[in-house]
Coordinates of C-alpha atoms in Angstrom, one line a residue:
Chain A
M1 CA -26.0 -2.3 -4.6
D2 CA -25.9 0.2 -1.5
V3 CA -25.6 -1.3 1.8
D4 CA -27.0 1.0 5.0
T5 CA -23.9 1.5 7.3
P6 CA -24.0 2.5 10.9
Y7 CA -21.4 5.4 10.0
K8 CA -20.6 7.9 7.6
L9 CA -18.3 10.2 6.3
T10 CA -18.5 13.7 6.5
A11 CA -16.0 16.3 5.0
V12 CA -14.2 18.5 7.5
A13 CA -11.9 20.2 5.3
E14 CA -10.6 20.7 1.4
L15 CA -6.8 21.4 1.6
T16 CA -5.9 23.0 -2.0
G17 CA -2.9 24.5 -3.2
H18 CA -1.0 21.8 -4.8
E19 CA -0.4 22.6 -8.7
D20 CA -0.4 18.7 -9.5
R21 CA -1.7 15.4 -8.2
A22 CA -1.3 14.7 -4.7
W23 CA 0.3 11.6 -4.0
N24 CA 0.5 11.0 0.2
V25 CA -0.9 12.6 3.2
A26 CA 0.9 11.8 6.6
W27 CA -0.4 12.8 10.2
N28 CA 2.2 14.3 12.7
P29 CA 1.7 11.3 15.6
T30 CA 2.3 14.2 18.0
K31 CA 1.4 17.5 17.0
P32 CA -1.3 19.1 15.0
L33 CA 0.2 19.0 11.9
L34 CA -1.0 17.2 8.6
A35 CA 1.7 17.0 5.6
S36 CA 0.5 16.8 2.1
C37 CA 3.1 15.9 -0.9
S38 CA 2.5 16.1 -4.7
A39 CA 3.9 15.7 -8.2
D40 CA 4.6 19.5 -8.4
K41 CA 7.7 18.6 -6.0
S42 CA 6.3 20.4 -2.8
I43 CA 5.4 19.4 0.8
R44 CA 2.2 21.5 2.3
L45 CA 1.9 21.4 6.1
W46 CA -1.3 22.2 7.9
T47 CA -2.4 22.8 11.4
Y48 CA -5.6 22.5 12.9
T49 CA -7.6 23.3 16.4
P50 CA -9.2 22.8 18.6
T51 CA -8.1 19.9 20.8
S52 CA -10.7 17.3 19.7
S53 CA -12.2 15.9 16.6
D54 CA -15.7 16.3 18.4
D55 CA -15.4 20.2 18.4
P56 CA -17.7 21.6 16.0
N57 CA -15.1 24.3 15.4
L58 CA -12.4 21.7 14.0
S59 CA -10.5 23.9 11.1
F60 CA -7.7 23.6 9.1
T61 CA -5.3 26.4 8.2
L62 CA -1.9 26.4 6.0
H63 CA 1.1 26.1 8.2
A64 CA 3.9 26.1 5.5
A65 CA 4.5 25.5 1.8
I66 CA 7.7 23.8 1.3
P67 CA 9.1 23.8 -2.1
T68 CA 11.5 21.2 -0.9
V69 CA 14.8 20.3 -2.8
H70 CA 13.6 17.2 -4.8
T71 CA 13.8 17.7 -8.6
K72 CA 11.3 15.1 -9.3
T73 CA 7.6 14.2 -7.9
V74 CA 7.4 13.9 -4.1
R75 CA 5.7 10.4 -3.8
A76 CA 5.7 9.7 -0.1
L77 CA 5.8 11.0 3.3
A78 CA 6.5 9.7 6.4
W79 CA 6.8 11.7 10.2
S80 CA 9.1 10.1 12.8
P81 CA 7.4 8.5 15.9
S82 CA 8.5 11.8 17.8
G83 CA 6.9 13.9 15.3
T84 CA 10.1 16.1 15.0
T85 CA 11.2 14.9 11.8
L86 CA 9.5 14.3 8.2
A87 CA 11.1 12.3 5.8
S88 CA 10.2 12.6 1.9
A89 CA 10.2 9.9 -0.8
S90 CA 10.9 11.7 -4.5
F91 CA 11.0 10.0 -7.9
D92 CA 14.8 12.0 -7.9
S93 CA 15.7 8.8 -6.1
N94 CA 16.4 10.7 -2.9
I95 CA 15.2 11.0 0.7
G96 CA 14.8 14.4 2.1
I97 CA 14.8 14.8 5.9
W98 CA 12.9 17.6 7.3
Q99 CA 13.3 19.3 10.7
R100 CA 12.0 22.9 12.0
E101 CA 14.7 24.9 12.7
G102 CA 15.2 25.8 16.6
E103 CA 12.7 23.7 17.3
E104 CA 15.1 21.3 19.6
D105 CA 16.2 24.5 21.7
G106 CA 13.7 26.7 21.8
G107 CA 10.3 24.5 21.5
E108 CA 7.0 25.1 19.7
E109 CA 7.2 29.0 20.0
A110 CA 11.0 29.9 18.8
A111 CA 10.9 27.1 15.8
G112 CA 11.2 28.8 12.4
E113 CA 11.2 27.2 9.2
W114 CA 11.2 24.0 8.0
D115 CA 14.9 23.0 6.8
C116 CA 16.0 20.0 4.8
V117 CA 18.8 19.0 7.1
A118 CA 19.8 16.1 5.0
T119 CA 19.3 14.4 1.9
V120 CA 19.7 10.3 2.1
E121 CA 21.0 8.8 -0.8
G122 CA 21.0 5.4 -2.2
H123 CA 18.5 4.2 -4.6
E124 CA 19.2 4.1 -8.4
T125 CA 15.8 5.1 -9.4
E126 CA 12.6 6.9 -8.1
C127 CA 11.9 6.0 -4.4
K128 CA 8.6 5.4 -3.7
S129 CA 8.1 5.1 0.0
V130 CA 9.4 5.7 3.3
A131 CA 8.6 4.5 6.8
W132 CA 10.1 4.9 10.4
S133 CA 10.1 2.2 12.8
A134 CA 8.0 2.3 16.2
S135 CA 11.5 3.2 18.2
G136 CA 12.3 5.6 15.5
N137 CA 15.6 4.5 15.1
L138 CA 15.2 3.0 11.8
L139 CA 14.1 4.2 8.5
A140 CA 13.1 1.8 5.6
S141 CA 12.8 3.0 1.9
C142 CA 12.0 1.3 -1.5
S143 CA 12.3 2.0 -5.0
R144 CA 11.8 0.9 -8.8
D145 CA 15.2 -0.3 -8.6
K146 CA 13.7 -3.7 -6.8
T147 CA 15.8 -2.8 -3.6
V148 CA 14.5 -2.3 0.2
W149 CA 17.0 0.0 2.3
V150 CA 17.3 -0.2 6.0
W151 CA 18.9 2.8 7.6
E152 CA 19.8 3.7 11.0
A153 CA 19.1 7.1 12.2
E154 CA 22.1 8.4 14.3
P155 CA 22.4 11.7 15.8
D156 CA 22.7 15.1 13.8
A157 CA 20.4 13.7 11.0
D158 CA 23.1 11.2 9.9
F159 CA 21.7 7.8 8.5
E160 CA 23.9 4.9 8.1
C161 CA 22.9 2.1 6.0
M162 CA 22.2 -1.4 7.8
G163 CA 21.2 -3.2 4.8
V164 CA 20.2 -3.4 1.3
L165 CA 17.6 -6.1 0.6
M166 CA 17.3 -7.6 -3.0
E167 CA 14.5 -9.9 -2.7
H168 CA 11.7 -8.5 -5.2
T169 CA 12.2 -9.0 -8.7
Q170 CA 10.2 -5.8 -9.9
D171 CA 9.6 -2.5 -8.4
V172 CA 9.0 -2.1 -4.7
K173 CA 5.9 -0.2 -3.9
C174 CA 5.8 0.4 -0.5
V175 CA 7.3 -0.1 3.1
A176 CA 5.7 -0.8 6.5
W177 CA 7.1 -1.4 9.9
H178 CA 5.5 -3.7 12.6
P179 CA 3.8 -1.5 15.2
T180 CA 5.9 -2.9 18.3
E181 CA 8.6 -5.1 17.0
D182 CA 11.4 -4.6 14.4
I183 CA 9.7 -6.6 11.4
L184 CA 9.5 -4.8 8.1
A185 CA 7.3 -5.4 5.2
S186 CA 7.5 -4.4 1.6
G187 CA 5.2 -4.9 -1.2
S188 CA 5.9 -4.9 -4.8
Y189 CA 4.7 -4.8 -8.5
D190 CA 6.2 -8.5 -8.7
D191 CA 2.6 -8.9 -6.6
T192 CA 4.1 -10.1 -3.7
I193 CA 5.0 -9.2 0.1
K194 CA 8.2 -9.9 1.8
L195 CA 8.5 -9.7 5.5
Y196 CA 12.5 -8.8 7.0
L197 CA 13.8 -9.4 10.4
D198 CA 17.5 -8.2 11.8
D199 CA 19.8 -10.9 12.5
P200 CA 22.1 -9.7 15.4
S201 CA 24.8 -11.5 14.1
E202 CA 24.3 -11.1 10.6
D203 CA 22.6 -8.6 8.4
W204 CA 18.7 -7.8 7.5
F205 CA 16.9 -11.0 5.8
C206 CA 13.8 -11.9 4.4
F207 CA 12.0 -14.6 6.5
A208 CA 8.6 -14.9 4.7
T209 CA 7.2 -14.1 1.2
L210 CA 3.5 -13.8 1.2
T211 CA 1.8 -15.0 -2.0
G212 CA -1.7 -14.5 -3.0
H213 CA -2.6 -11.1 -4.8
T214 CA -2.4 -11.6 -8.3
S215 CA -1.2 -8.2 -9.1
T216 CA 0.6 -5.2 -8.0
V217 CA 0.7 -4.9 -4.2
W218 CA 0.3 -1.0 -3.7
A219 CA 0.2 -0.3 0.0
L220 CA 0.3 -2.5 3.5
A221 CA -0.8 -1.7 6.9
W222 CA -0.5 -3.4 10.1
A223 CA -3.5 -3.5 12.4
P224 CA -2.6 -1.4 16.0
G225 CA -1.8 -4.6 17.7
G226 CA 0.6 -6.3 15.2
R227 CA -1.3 -9.7 14.9
Y228 CA -2.5 -8.8 11.4
L229 CA -1.4 -7.1 8.2
A230 CA -3.4 -5.8 5.4
S231 CA -2.6 -5.6 1.7
A232 CA -3.9 -3.3 -1.1
S233 CA -3.6 -4.5 -4.7
D234 CA -4.3 -3.5 -8.2
D235 CA -6.4 -7.1 -8.5
C236 CA -8.8 -4.3 -6.3
T237 CA -8.7 -6.7 -3.4
I238 CA -7.3 -6.2 0.1
R239 CA -6.0 -9.2 1.7
I240 CA -5.7 -9.7 5.6
W241 CA -2.6 -11.9 6.5
K242 CA -2.8 -13.1 10.5
R243 CA 0.3 -14.2 12.4
V244 CA -0.1 -18.1 13.3
E245 CA 3.3 -18.7 14.5
T246 CA 5.8 -16.0 15.8
H247 CA 7.5 -15.6 11.9
K248 CA 4.5 -17.0 9.9
W249 CA 1.8 -14.8 8.6
E250 CA -1.1 -16.6 6.5
C251 CA -3.8 -15.0 4.4
V252 CA -7.1 -15.5 6.5
D253 CA -9.6 -13.1 4.5
V254 CA -10.2 -11.4 1.0
L255 CA -12.0 -8.2 1.3
K256 CA -13.7 -7.1 -1.9
G257 CA -15.4 -3.6 -2.3
H258 CA -13.4 -1.7 -4.9
E259 CA -13.9 -1.7 -8.9
R260 CA -10.5 -0.7 -9.6
T261 CA -6.8 -0.6 -8.0
V262 CA -6.8 -0.4 -4.2
Y263 CA -3.9 2.3 -4.0
T264 CA -3.9 2.7 -0.3
I265 CA -5.0 1.6 3.2
S266 CA -4.8 2.4 6.6
W267 CA -5.4 0.7 9.8
G268 CA -6.5 2.9 12.9
V269 CA -7.3 2.0 16.3
G270 CA -11.3 3.3 15.8
R271 CA -13.5 5.1 18.1
P272 CA -11.9 4.5 21.7
N273 CA -15.5 4.0 23.0
T274 CA -16.4 1.4 20.2
K275 CA -18.9 -1.0 22.1
E276 CA -17.1 -4.7 22.4
G277 CA -19.3 -7.8 22.4
E278 CA -19.1 -10.5 25.1
G279 CA -15.1 -11.1 25.0
T280 CA -14.9 -9.9 21.4
V281 CA -11.5 -8.1 20.6
N282 CA -11.9 -4.8 19.1
L283 CA -9.1 -4.5 16.0
G284 CA -10.1 -1.1 15.3
W285 CA -11.0 0.4 11.8
L286 CA -9.7 -0.2 8.0
A287 CA -9.9 2.4 5.7
S288 CA -9.2 2.2 1.9
A289 CA -9.7 3.9 -1.2
G290 CA -8.2 3.8 -4.9
G291 CA -8.9 4.6 -8.4
D292 CA -12.6 4.2 -8.2
G293 CA -12.7 7.1 -5.8
R294 CA -14.3 5.3 -3.1
I295 CA -13.4 5.2 0.6
N296 CA -14.3 2.3 2.6
V297 CA -14.2 1.8 6.2
W298 CA -14.3 -1.8 7.8
E299 CA -14.6 -2.4 11.4
F300 CA -12.6 -5.5 12.7
E301 CA -12.9 -7.7 15.9
D302 CA -11.5 -11.0 17.1
A303 CA -14.0 -13.4 18.2
P304 CA -13.5 -14.6 21.9
D305 CA -13.1 -18.2 20.6
A306 CA -10.9 -17.2 17.8
D307 CA -8.0 -19.6 17.0
A308 CA -5.0 -19.0 15.3
K309 CA -6.3 -19.3 12.1
T310 CA -9.5 -17.9 12.5
P311 CA -10.4 -14.6 10.2
P312 CA -11.1 -11.7 12.2
A313 CA -14.9 -10.9 11.7
H314 CA -15.2 -7.7 9.3
K315 CA -18.0 -5.3 8.5
L316 CA -18.3 -2.4 6.2
I317 CA -19.2 0.4 8.6
A318 CA -19.0 3.5 6.3
K319 CA -18.8 4.3 2.6
M320 CA -18.2 7.3 0.7
D321 CA -18.4 7.3 -3.5
N322 CA -16.8 10.0 -5.5
A323 CA -14.5 11.2 -2.3
H324 CA -12.3 13.2 -4.5
G325 CA -14.8 14.2 -7.2
V326 CA -14.0 12.1 -10.4
Y327 CA -10.3 11.5 -9.8
D328 CA -8.2 8.7 -8.0
I329 CA -7.6 8.3 -4.3
N330 CA -3.7 8.1 -3.8
S331 CA -3.5 7.9 -0.1
I332 CA -5.6 7.5 2.7
A333 CA -4.4 7.7 6.7
W334 CA -6.0 7.9 10.2
C335 CA -5.0 10.4 12.5
P336 CA -3.0 8.9 15.3
R337 CA -3.5 11.4 18.2
K338 CA -5.3 10.8 20.9
G339 CA -9.5 12.8 20.5
Y340 CA -9.1 12.7 16.7
E341 CA -9.0 8.6 16.4
D342 CA -12.3 9.3 13.9
L343 CA -10.4 11.5 11.6
L344 CA -8.9 10.7 8.3
A345 CA -7.1 12.1 5.6
T346 CA -7.0 11.4 1.8
A347 CA -4.9 12.8 -1.0
G348 CA -6.0 12.6 -4.6
D349 CA -5.1 13.5 -8.5
D350 CA -7.0 16.4 -8.3
G351 CA -4.3 17.7 -6.0
S352 CA -6.2 18.1 -3.0
A353 CA -5.6 16.6 0.5
R354 CA -9.1 16.5 2.2
V355 CA -10.3 15.5 5.9
W356 CA -13.0 13.4 6.9
K357 CA -14.7 12.7 10.1
V358 CA -16.3 9.1 10.9
V359 CA -19.5 9.8 12.3
P360 CA -22.6 7.5 13.5
S361 CA -25.5 7.9 10.7
Chain B
M1 CA 16.9 3.3 -28.7
A2 CA 17.6 0.1 -31.0
S3 CA 19.0 0.7 -34.2
A4 CA 18.0 -2.4 -35.4
S5 CA 14.5 -2.5 -36.9
F6 CA 11.5 -4.4 -35.1
N7 CA 9.2 -4.5 -38.3
P8 CA 11.2 -3.2 -41.3
N9 CA 8.3 -3.8 -43.8
P10 CA 5.0 -2.8 -42.1
T11 CA 1.6 -3.3 -43.7
L12 CA -0.2 -0.1 -44.4
V13 CA -3.7 0.7 -44.3
A14 CA -6.0 3.5 -46.2
P15 CA -7.1 6.1 -43.5
T16 CA -10.6 5.5 -43.1
K17 CA -13.1 8.5 -44.6
L18 CA -13.9 11.4 -41.8
S19 CA -17.3 10.1 -40.4
S20 CA -20.0 12.3 -40.4
R21 CA -19.5 12.1 -36.5
K22 CA -16.1 13.4 -36.4
K23 CA -17.5 16.6 -38.5
Q24 CA -19.9 17.0 -35.9
A25 CA -17.6 16.7 -33.2
E26 CA -15.5 19.4 -35.0
R27 CA -18.7 21.9 -35.2
R28 CA -19.2 21.6 -31.6
S29 CA -15.1 21.9 -30.8
L30 CA -15.5 19.1 -28.5
W31 CA -11.8 19.7 -28.0
V32 CA -9.5 22.5 -28.7
D33 CA -6.5 21.6 -30.5
D34 CA -4.0 22.7 -28.1
E35 CA -2.4 19.5 -26.7
E36 CA -1.8 21.4 -23.3
D37 CA -5.5 21.9 -22.7
D38 CA -6.9 20.0 -19.8
S39 CA -10.2 20.1 -20.4
G40 CA -11.4 19.4 -16.3
L41 CA -14.6 19.4 -15.3
G42 CA -16.1 21.9 -17.9
S43 CA -19.4 22.0 -20.1
E44 CA -18.2 19.1 -22.2
D45 CA -18.5 16.9 -19.3
E46 CA -21.8 16.4 -20.4
E47 CA -21.5 15.4 -23.8
L48 CA -21.3 12.2 -24.7
I49 CA -18.2 10.8 -26.6
D50 CA -18.1 7.5 -28.9
S51 CA -15.1 5.3 -29.8
D52 CA -15.3 7.1 -33.2
E53 CA -14.2 10.2 -31.4
V54 CA -11.5 8.7 -29.3
F55 CA -10.1 6.9 -32.4
D56 CA -10.1 10.5 -33.9
L57 CA -8.1 11.9 -31.3
I58 CA -5.4 8.8 -31.5
R59 CA -5.4 7.8 -35.1
S60 CA -2.7 10.4 -36.2
I61 CA -0.1 9.7 -33.6
S62 CA 3.2 8.9 -35.2
D63 CA 4.8 5.5 -34.7
P64 CA 7.9 5.7 -32.8
E65 CA 9.6 3.4 -35.4
H66 CA 8.3 4.4 -39.1
K67 CA 7.9 8.2 -37.8
S68 CA 6.3 9.3 -41.1
M69 CA 3.3 6.5 -40.6
S70 CA 0.4 7.1 -38.4
L71 CA -0.9 4.3 -35.7
E72 CA -4.0 4.2 -38.1
Q73 CA -2.0 3.5 -41.2
L74 CA 0.0 0.6 -39.6
A75 CA -3.3 -0.4 -38.1
V76 CA -2.0 -0.3 -34.7
V77 CA -5.4 1.2 -34.0
S78 CA -8.9 1.3 -34.8
A79 CA -12.4 2.4 -33.6
P80 CA -13.5 -1.0 -33.6
Q81 CA -10.7 -1.8 -30.6
I82 CA -11.9 1.3 -28.4
D83 CA -14.8 0.5 -25.8
I84 CA -16.3 3.4 -24.2
S85 CA -18.8 3.7 -21.6
N86 CA -20.1 7.0 -21.0
E87 CA -22.4 5.8 -18.0
R88 CA -19.4 4.3 -16.1
N89 CA -16.7 7.0 -17.3
R90 CA -14.3 4.3 -18.9
V91 CA -12.4 4.0 -21.8
L92 CA -10.5 0.9 -23.1
V93 CA -8.3 1.5 -25.9
E94 CA -6.8 -1.9 -27.8
F95 CA -4.0 -1.8 -30.0
T96 CA -2.0 -4.1 -32.2
P97 CA 1.7 -4.0 -32.4
T98 CA 2.6 -4.3 -36.0
V99 CA 4.8 -7.6 -34.7
P100 CA 4.8 -9.6 -31.8
H101 CA 8.1 -9.1 -31.0
C102 CA 7.6 -5.2 -31.1
G103 CA 9.8 -3.4 -28.5
M104 CA 8.2 -0.2 -29.0
S105 CA 5.0 -1.2 -27.8
T106 CA 5.2 0.3 -24.4
L107 CA 6.2 3.6 -26.1
I108 CA 3.1 3.1 -28.5
G109 CA 0.8 2.5 -25.6
L110 CA 2.1 5.0 -23.4
S111 CA 1.4 7.7 -26.4
I112 CA -2.2 6.5 -26.7
R113 CA -2.6 7.1 -22.7
V114 CA -1.2 10.8 -22.6
R115 CA -3.0 11.8 -25.7
L116 CA -6.5 10.9 -24.1
L117 CA -5.2 11.8 -20.7
R118 CA -4.5 15.3 -22.2
S119 CA -7.5 15.5 -24.7
L120 CA -10.3 13.4 -22.7
P121 CA -12.6 15.0 -19.9
S122 CA -11.0 13.9 -16.6
R123 CA -14.1 12.1 -15.7
F124 CA -12.9 9.0 -17.9
K125 CA -10.6 6.1 -16.3
I126 CA -8.7 5.1 -19.2
D127 CA -7.3 1.3 -19.6
I128 CA -4.8 0.7 -22.3
K129 CA -4.3 -2.9 -23.4
V130 CA -2.4 -4.8 -26.5
K131 CA -4.8 -6.7 -28.5
P132 CA -4.8 -10.5 -26.7
G133 CA -2.5 -12.6 -28.5
S134 CA -0.7 -9.9 -30.4
H135 CA 2.4 -9.5 -28.5
Q136 CA 4.9 -11.9 -26.9
S137 CA 4.8 -9.8 -23.5
E138 CA 1.6 -8.8 -23.5
Q139 CA 1.2 -9.1 -19.7
T140 CA 4.2 -7.3 -19.1
V141 CA 3.3 -4.4 -21.3
N142 CA -0.2 -4.0 -19.9
K143 CA 1.0 -3.9 -16.6
Q144 CA 3.2 -1.5 -17.2
L145 CA 0.9 0.8 -19.2
N146 CA -1.5 0.9 -16.5
D147 CA 0.4 1.3 -13.7
K148 CA -0.2 5.0 -13.0
E149 CA 3.3 5.5 -10.8
R150 CA 5.1 4.0 -13.7
V151 CA 3.5 6.3 -16.0
A152 CA 4.0 9.4 -14.0
A153 CA 7.9 8.7 -13.7
A154 CA 8.2 7.8 -17.1
L155 CA 6.8 11.8 -18.0
E156 CA 9.7 12.9 -15.9
N157 CA 12.3 11.5 -18.0
P158 CA 13.2 13.6 -20.3
A159 CA 14.7 11.5 -23.0
L160 CA 11.2 9.3 -22.9
L161 CA 9.3 12.6 -22.8
E162 CA 10.7 14.1 -26.0
A163 CA 10.3 10.8 -27.8
L164 CA 6.6 10.8 -26.7
E165 CA 6.4 14.5 -27.8
T166 CA 7.8 13.7 -31.6
C167 CA 4.9 10.8 -31.6
L168 CA 2.1 13.2 -30.5
Q169 CA 3.1 16.3 -32.7
S170 CA 0.9 14.9 -35.4
A171 CA -1.8 13.7 -33.1
G172 CA -3.9 16.8 -33.9
R173 CA -4.4 16.1 -37.6
R174 CA -7.2 13.5 -36.6
G175 CA -7.0 11.3 -39.8
R176 CA -6.2 14.7 -42.2
P177 CA -3.0 13.8 -44.4
A178 CA 0.3 15.4 -43.3
D179 CA -0.1 18.1 -46.2
A180 CA -3.0 19.4 -44.8
D181 CA -1.2 21.1 -41.9

């Protein structure tokens, strides 16, 4: 059942070098850097030129290969909003904090090696995901030990634990911060999603549990405005949750389009010049991928007369089968930088990271 | 590891004769015996693989509890419990724990998965499940065996990996008796 889509994905780069499964890719939000991590315990950083994804000479080159200090798989990466700090989550249960030597004093030119400036320890077993809050002041992490930790980033790469959330009954697979507010979401092997808030007079607490998925929740992605949350699951579906009250999200849609586990989703702003219909609100593009090796890109918009519980309109605008050959895709991410909003990166079981551009078909 | 036996008196079945297909497979040397071999996207990718051949790969894995016995002898695995589609690149292996409270089921399932990951062309997506109704924690065991992140982490656990390798040592026999080695 092939559908004609208005856009297609074209391959921009295939970034090789990892000696084992690549688990995650992360775009630096301010600099031309793409990071990938792998079961080979290393992180690879790629730089790209020129200044827009529309330039036909867009190309990627290896910037650094970091062996890391982790003793097991590096499972996930997250750049701080300022783009100066990279956090790595490892199966060795620790979080690595990476900064470029001399970058703060001498700027880009004088900058040297990437150093591990801190190791954040707290989890008892495999750390599976890390995420920075929009302000960059908070870092969240989660683990097979069923906990979610919230850390405050202090000067000199010091991290103070602000809360340990023990709400899930099984492994916690992913954490994701709301794009504008200090609201944290986590997804778990217990099939649920939990939402947390900081009570100024108390501690961090869980204010909502979202149920509906019938198997593990592998990934979460907030829509750019933060009104919607998308979740990807082993039940092969993606659920769209809508903010119906200040602290209440409800499932308003279930997307099908994958034949195996959906391991990863990313919600980007889409093309800045995306034509908006009469009064509709452009909600950007959601990309998903997983065990079936397929990349799907959906366009979302809110109807002008949408009420609190109306699902957003969505349509599949691009699709790519076997994007990493026969291999699973473990991670997908939209480039957050201006001028590159139509660039996607993926990481797969073949050990490669790949870059794709969404173009009209 | 628990010292109490989960099943002190398992029922044994006689190994089946080598199928003609199996001999054929050997002649073509479809798989090299080296367990480290990752066949990748080689020419063997064009070979069609049937359930008998998948069975040959896993029949001689040792049971983690009764180490001198194979999964075939204990009727944990059998060819009819293997479903393979070359068109869709899928393999589903069902196995039958010897008793419904078998605490070794996860390790057995993991050993089957690892054996197939190392031996089958990488185009195959592998699903491992206990036979419906054969285990009291069926869903829990199935979920764990098919979570790639948990499997990956398990393989980085030295104690677990050692237990697995012990079970897999005999896997290369493919139905031949131990003294034929």
